[in-house]
Coordinates of C-alpha atoms and ligand atoms in Angstrom, one line a residue:
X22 CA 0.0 0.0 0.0
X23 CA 2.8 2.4 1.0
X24 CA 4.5 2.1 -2.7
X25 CA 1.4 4.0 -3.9
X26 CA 2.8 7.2 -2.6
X27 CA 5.5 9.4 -3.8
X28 CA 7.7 11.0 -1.1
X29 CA 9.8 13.0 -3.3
X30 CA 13.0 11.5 -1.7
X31 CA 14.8 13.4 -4.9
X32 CA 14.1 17.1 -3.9
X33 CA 14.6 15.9 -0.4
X34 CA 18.5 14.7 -0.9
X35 CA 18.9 18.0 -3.7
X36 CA 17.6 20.0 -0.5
X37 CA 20.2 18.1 2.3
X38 CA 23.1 18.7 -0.6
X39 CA 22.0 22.6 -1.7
X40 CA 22.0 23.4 1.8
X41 CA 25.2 21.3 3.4
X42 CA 23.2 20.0 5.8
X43 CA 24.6 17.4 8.4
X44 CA 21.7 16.7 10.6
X45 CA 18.3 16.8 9.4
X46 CA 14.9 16.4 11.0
X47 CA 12.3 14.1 9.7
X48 CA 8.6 14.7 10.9
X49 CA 5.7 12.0 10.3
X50 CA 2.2 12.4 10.4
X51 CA 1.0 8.7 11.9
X52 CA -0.3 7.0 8.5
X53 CA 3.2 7.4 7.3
X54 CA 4.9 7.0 10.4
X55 CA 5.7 3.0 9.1
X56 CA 7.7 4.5 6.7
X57 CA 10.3 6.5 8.8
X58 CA 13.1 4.4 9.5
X59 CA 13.0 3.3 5.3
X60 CA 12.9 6.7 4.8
X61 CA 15.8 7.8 7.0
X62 CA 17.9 4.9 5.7
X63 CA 17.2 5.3 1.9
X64 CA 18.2 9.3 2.7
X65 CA 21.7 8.4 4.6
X66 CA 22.0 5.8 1.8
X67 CA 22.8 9.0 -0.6
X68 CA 23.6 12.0 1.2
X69 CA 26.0 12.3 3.7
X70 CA 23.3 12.9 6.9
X71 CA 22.6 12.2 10.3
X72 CA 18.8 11.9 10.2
X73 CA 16.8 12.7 14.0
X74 CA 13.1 11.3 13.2
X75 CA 10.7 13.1 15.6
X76 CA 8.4 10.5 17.6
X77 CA 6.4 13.1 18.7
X78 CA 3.1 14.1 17.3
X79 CA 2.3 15.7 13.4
X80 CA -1.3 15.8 12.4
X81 CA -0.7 18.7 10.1
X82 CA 1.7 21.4 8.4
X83 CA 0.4 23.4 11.6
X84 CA 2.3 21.0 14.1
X85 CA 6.0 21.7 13.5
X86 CA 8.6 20.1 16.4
X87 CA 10.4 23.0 17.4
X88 CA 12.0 21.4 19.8
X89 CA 13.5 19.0 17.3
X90 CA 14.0 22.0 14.8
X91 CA 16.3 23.9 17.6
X92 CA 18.7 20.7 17.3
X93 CA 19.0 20.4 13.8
X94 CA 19.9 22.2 10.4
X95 CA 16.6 21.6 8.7
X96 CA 13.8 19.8 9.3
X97 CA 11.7 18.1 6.4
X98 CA 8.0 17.7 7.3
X99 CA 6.3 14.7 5.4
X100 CA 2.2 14.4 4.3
X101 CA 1.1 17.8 4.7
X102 CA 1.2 21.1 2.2
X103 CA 2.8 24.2 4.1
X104 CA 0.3 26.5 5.2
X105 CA 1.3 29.6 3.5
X106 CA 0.5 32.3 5.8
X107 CA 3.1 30.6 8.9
X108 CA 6.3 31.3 8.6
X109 CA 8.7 28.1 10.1
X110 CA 12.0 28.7 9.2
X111 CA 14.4 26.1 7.9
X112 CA 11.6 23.9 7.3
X113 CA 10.4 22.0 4.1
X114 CA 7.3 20.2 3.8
X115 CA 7.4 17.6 1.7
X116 CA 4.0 16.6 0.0
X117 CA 3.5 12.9 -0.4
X118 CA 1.2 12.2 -3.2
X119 CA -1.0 9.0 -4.2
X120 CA 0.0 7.4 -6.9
X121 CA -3.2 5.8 -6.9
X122 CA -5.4 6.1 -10.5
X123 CA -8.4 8.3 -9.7
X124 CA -10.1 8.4 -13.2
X125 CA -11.7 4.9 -12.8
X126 CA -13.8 6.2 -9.6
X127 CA -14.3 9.3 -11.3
X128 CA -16.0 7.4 -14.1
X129 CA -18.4 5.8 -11.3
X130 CA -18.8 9.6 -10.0
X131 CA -19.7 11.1 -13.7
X132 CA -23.7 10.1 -13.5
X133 CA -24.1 11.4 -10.1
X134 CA -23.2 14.9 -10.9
X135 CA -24.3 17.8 -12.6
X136 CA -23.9 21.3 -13.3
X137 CA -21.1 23.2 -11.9
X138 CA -19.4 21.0 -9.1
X139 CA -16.5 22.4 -7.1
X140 CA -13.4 19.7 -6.6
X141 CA -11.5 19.5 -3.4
X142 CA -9.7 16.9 -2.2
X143 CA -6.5 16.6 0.2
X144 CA -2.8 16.8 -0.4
X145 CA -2.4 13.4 -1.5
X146 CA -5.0 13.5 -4.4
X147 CA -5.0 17.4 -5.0
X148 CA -2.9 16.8 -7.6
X149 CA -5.1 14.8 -9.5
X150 CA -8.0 17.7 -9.8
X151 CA -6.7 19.2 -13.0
X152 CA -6.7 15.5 -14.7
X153 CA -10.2 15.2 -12.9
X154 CA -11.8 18.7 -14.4
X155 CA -10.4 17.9 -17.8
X156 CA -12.3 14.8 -17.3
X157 CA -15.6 15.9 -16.2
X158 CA -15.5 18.7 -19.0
X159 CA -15.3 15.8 -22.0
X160 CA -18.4 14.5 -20.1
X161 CA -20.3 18.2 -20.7
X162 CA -19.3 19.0 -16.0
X163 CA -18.1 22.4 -15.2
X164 CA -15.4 21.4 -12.9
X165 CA -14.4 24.3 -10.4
X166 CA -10.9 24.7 -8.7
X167 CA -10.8 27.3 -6.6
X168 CA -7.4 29.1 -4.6
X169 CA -9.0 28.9 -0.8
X170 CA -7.7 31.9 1.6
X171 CA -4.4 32.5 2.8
X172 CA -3.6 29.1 4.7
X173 CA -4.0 27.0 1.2
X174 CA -1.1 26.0 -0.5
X175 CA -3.5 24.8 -3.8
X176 CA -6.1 25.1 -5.7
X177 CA -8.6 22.6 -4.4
X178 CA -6.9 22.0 -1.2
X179 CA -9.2 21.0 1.8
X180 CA -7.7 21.0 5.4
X181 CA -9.4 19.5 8.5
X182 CA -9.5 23.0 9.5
X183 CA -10.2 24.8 6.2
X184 CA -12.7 24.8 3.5
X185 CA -12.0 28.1 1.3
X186 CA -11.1 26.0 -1.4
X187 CA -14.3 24.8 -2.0
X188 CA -15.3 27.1 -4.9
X189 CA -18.5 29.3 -4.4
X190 CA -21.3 29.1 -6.7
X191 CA -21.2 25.7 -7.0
X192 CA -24.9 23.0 -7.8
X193 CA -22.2 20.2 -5.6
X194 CA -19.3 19.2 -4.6
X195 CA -16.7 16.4 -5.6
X196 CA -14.5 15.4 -2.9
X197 CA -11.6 13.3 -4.9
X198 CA -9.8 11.3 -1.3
X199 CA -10.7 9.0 1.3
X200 CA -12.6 9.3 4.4
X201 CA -15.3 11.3 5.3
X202 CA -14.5 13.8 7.5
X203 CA -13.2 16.8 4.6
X204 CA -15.9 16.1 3.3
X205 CA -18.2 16.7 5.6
X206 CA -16.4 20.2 6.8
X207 CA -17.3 21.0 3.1
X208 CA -21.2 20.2 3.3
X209 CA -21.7 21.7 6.2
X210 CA -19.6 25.0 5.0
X211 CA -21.4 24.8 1.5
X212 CA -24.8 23.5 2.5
X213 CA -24.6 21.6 -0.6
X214 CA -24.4 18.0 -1.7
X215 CA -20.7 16.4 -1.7
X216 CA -20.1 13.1 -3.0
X217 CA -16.9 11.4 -2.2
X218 CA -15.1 10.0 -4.8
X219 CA -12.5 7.5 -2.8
X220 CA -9.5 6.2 -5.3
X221 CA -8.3 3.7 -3.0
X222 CA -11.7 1.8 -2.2
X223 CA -12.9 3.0 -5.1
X224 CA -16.7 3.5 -4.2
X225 CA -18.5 6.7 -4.5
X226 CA -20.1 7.4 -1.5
X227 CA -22.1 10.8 0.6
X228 CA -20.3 11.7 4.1
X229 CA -23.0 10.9 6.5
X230 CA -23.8 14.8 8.0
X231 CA -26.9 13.7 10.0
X232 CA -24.9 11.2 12.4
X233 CA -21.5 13.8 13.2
X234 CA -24.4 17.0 13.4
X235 CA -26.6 14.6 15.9
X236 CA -23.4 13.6 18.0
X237 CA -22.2 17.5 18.1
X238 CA -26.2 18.5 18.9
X239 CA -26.1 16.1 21.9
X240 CA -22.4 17.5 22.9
X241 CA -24.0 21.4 23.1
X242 CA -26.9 20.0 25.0
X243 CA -24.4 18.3 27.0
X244 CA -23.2 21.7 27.8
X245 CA -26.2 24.0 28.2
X246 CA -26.4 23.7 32.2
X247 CA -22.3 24.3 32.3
X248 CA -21.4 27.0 35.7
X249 CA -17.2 26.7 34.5
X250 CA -15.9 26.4 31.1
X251 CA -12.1 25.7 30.1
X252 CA -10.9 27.5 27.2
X253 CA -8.3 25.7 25.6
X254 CA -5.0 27.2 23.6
X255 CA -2.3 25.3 21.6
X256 CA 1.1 26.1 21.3
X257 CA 1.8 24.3 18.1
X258 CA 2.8 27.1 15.6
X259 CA -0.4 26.7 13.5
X260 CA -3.2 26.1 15.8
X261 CA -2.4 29.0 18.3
X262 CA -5.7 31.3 18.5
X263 CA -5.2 33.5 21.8
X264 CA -7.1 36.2 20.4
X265 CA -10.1 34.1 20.0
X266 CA -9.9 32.1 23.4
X267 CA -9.9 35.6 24.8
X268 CA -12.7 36.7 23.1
X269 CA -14.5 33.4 23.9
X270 CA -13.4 34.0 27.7
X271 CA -15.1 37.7 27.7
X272 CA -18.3 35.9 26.1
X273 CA -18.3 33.2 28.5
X274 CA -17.5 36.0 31.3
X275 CA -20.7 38.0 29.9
X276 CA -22.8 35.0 30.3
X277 CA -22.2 34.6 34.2
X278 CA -19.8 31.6 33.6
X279 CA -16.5 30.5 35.5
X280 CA -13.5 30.9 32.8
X281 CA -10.0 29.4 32.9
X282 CA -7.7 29.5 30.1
X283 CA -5.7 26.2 29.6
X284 CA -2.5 26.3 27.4
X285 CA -1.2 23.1 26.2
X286 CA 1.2 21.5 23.3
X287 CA -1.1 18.3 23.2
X288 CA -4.7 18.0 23.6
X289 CA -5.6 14.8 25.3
X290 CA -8.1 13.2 27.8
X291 CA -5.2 13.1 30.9
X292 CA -4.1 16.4 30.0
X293 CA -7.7 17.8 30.9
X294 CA -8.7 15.1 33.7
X295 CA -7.5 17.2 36.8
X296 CA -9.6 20.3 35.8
X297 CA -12.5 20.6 37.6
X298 CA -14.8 22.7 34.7
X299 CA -17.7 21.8 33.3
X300 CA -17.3 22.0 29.7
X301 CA -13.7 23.0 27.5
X302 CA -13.5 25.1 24.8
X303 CA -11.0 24.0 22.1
X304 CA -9.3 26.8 20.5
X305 CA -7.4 24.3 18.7
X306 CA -7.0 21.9 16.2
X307 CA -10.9 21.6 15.0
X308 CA -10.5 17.8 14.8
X309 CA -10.0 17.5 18.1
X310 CA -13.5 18.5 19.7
X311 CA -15.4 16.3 16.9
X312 CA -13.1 13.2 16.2
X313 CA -12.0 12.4 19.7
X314 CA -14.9 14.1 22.0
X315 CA -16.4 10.5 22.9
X316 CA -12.7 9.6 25.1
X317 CA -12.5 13.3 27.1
X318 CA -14.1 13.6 30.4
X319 CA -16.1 16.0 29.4
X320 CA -17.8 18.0 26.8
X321 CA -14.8 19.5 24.4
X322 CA -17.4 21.8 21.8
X323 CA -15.6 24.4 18.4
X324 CA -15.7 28.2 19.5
X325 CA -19.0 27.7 17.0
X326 CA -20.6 25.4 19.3
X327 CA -20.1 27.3 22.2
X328 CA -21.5 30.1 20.7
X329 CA -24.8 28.4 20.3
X330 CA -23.9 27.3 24.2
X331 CA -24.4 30.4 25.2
X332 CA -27.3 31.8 22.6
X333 CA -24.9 33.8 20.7
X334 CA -25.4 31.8 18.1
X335 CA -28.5 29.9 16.4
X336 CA -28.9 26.0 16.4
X337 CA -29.4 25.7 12.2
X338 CA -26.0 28.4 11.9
X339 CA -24.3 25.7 13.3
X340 CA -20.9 24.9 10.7
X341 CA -17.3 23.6 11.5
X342 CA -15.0 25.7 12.9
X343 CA -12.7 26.7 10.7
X344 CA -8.8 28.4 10.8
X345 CA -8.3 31.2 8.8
Ligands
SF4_28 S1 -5.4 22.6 12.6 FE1 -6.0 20.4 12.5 S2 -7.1 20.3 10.5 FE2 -5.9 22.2 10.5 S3 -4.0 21.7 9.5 FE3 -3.7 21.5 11.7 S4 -4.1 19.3 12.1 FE4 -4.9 19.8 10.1

């Protein structure tokens, strides 16, 4: 499975050699993290290195180790696109891209779609979305790629955290990837149909909305009696919003509720298990309050939810939270 992707190991080596590098960082998000040690050894097999792989976390171009990065000369970050409006300096992100054939599950897609249909997809397929639009226009479909905001590196680009990409205008979306969960961010951003149009399984499929808006309904109902709340801040470089948990503190303040502010690298059940509050507040990764909130000890809502916590918001305005 891993031989379908592409990690670019020749710009990596011309980068070690341009830049006379002797000791290099290697970063991993987990789905590649198998692949480290091949990866290390194939690099010291032809440049001159001493490679450091970080066995800390990486879920996205947002989640640099800069503890790693102090120790070394550069630091090549695997998976993910850069985000261009962070700066990290001496850091390359390498995007690893499918080498998986999409066209045969686009084929499958072409009689469920009509009209104009923005294409997203994720750094491994995004790629593909030119081949994809060319497709759908020999088959009479507008495709639309669209540049997203300032923290997209491509046309089409989705992040976890990001929908911009997704062009306006559109009858429907075509997600070109796997998994649901980008493509869900999109519907509930667009309000439009998304199909998914998965290369690997090769099935074309809708993200299920009801089930993740039912599970986030029950987590803001969860929350509606709350007396304390936690607001939550990252330090990783790309999920830092301090402005924001101190706006969300003078809300919550506003509303007669107990605030504390809770700074953290990592945010995990036992990080938040001695805190006595009622509800937290993620001001982090968005992923974090809707893919893990069934293991922390209490409700973990978006900025967005808690705004509908506290009335600030209305129930059907409800949409991911998203990092501009
Ligand atoms: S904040 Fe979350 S969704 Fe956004 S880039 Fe980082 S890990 Fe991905």
């Amino acid at each position: 499975m891993i031989d379908e992707y592409d990690f670019n190991l020749n710009h990596v080596v011309s980068v070690i050699k341009e830049k006379r590098a002797r000791v290099v960082g290697l970063q991993f998000p987990d789905g590649f993290r198998r692949e480290a040690v091949r990866i290390s050894d194939e690099i010291g097999r032809r440049v001159d290195v001493r490679c450091l792989i970080s066995a800390n976390s990486c879920f996205g171009a947002c989640d640099v180790d800069n503890r790693l990065l102090e120790s070394v000369d550069i630091m090549f970050q695997f998976g993910h696109a850069r985000i261009p409006n962070i700066t990290v300096e001496n850091t390359h992100f390498i995007e690893v891209i499918s080498l998986t054939r999409v066209l045969p599950v686009i084929k499958q897609a072409i009689g469920m779609i009509s009209g104009r249909v923005g294409l997203v997809s994720t750094a491994q397929f995004v790629h593909t979305l030119a081949d994809v639009q060319k497709y759908l226009a020999e088959h009479g479909i507008t495709g639309v790629i669209h540049d997203g905001d300032g923290r997209i590196a491509r046309p089409g680009l989705v992040l976890g955290c990001n929908f911009s990409a997704a062009a306006p205008d559109c009858d429907e979306y075509l997600y070109v990837g796997t998994g649901d969960f980008h493509a869900l961010g999109v519907a509930l951003a667009t309000k439009k149909t998304v199909l998914i149009a998965d290369p690997v399984t090769e099935e074309v499929r809708m993200p299920d909305s009801d089930r993740m808006i039912r599970k986030r309904c029950a987590a803001i109902e969860r929350s509606l009696d709350a007396q304390s709340i936690g607001v939550i801040v990252s330090t990783k470089i790309g999920q830092c919003r301090r402005e924001l948990a101190f706006d969300l503190c003078t809300m919550a303040e506003e509303h007669g509720l107990d605030t504390q502010i809770l700074v953290m690298d990592m945010v995990t059940p036992d990080a938040l298990l001695s805190f006595d509050l009622d509800v937290f507040v993620s001001t982090a990764c968005p992923r974090i309050a809707i893919d893990d909130s069934a293991t922390f000890p209490a409700p973990v809502l978006t900025p967005v939810e808690f705004e509908v916590v506290v009335g600030e918001r209305r129930w059907e305005d409800l949409v991911f939270d998203e990092i501009s």
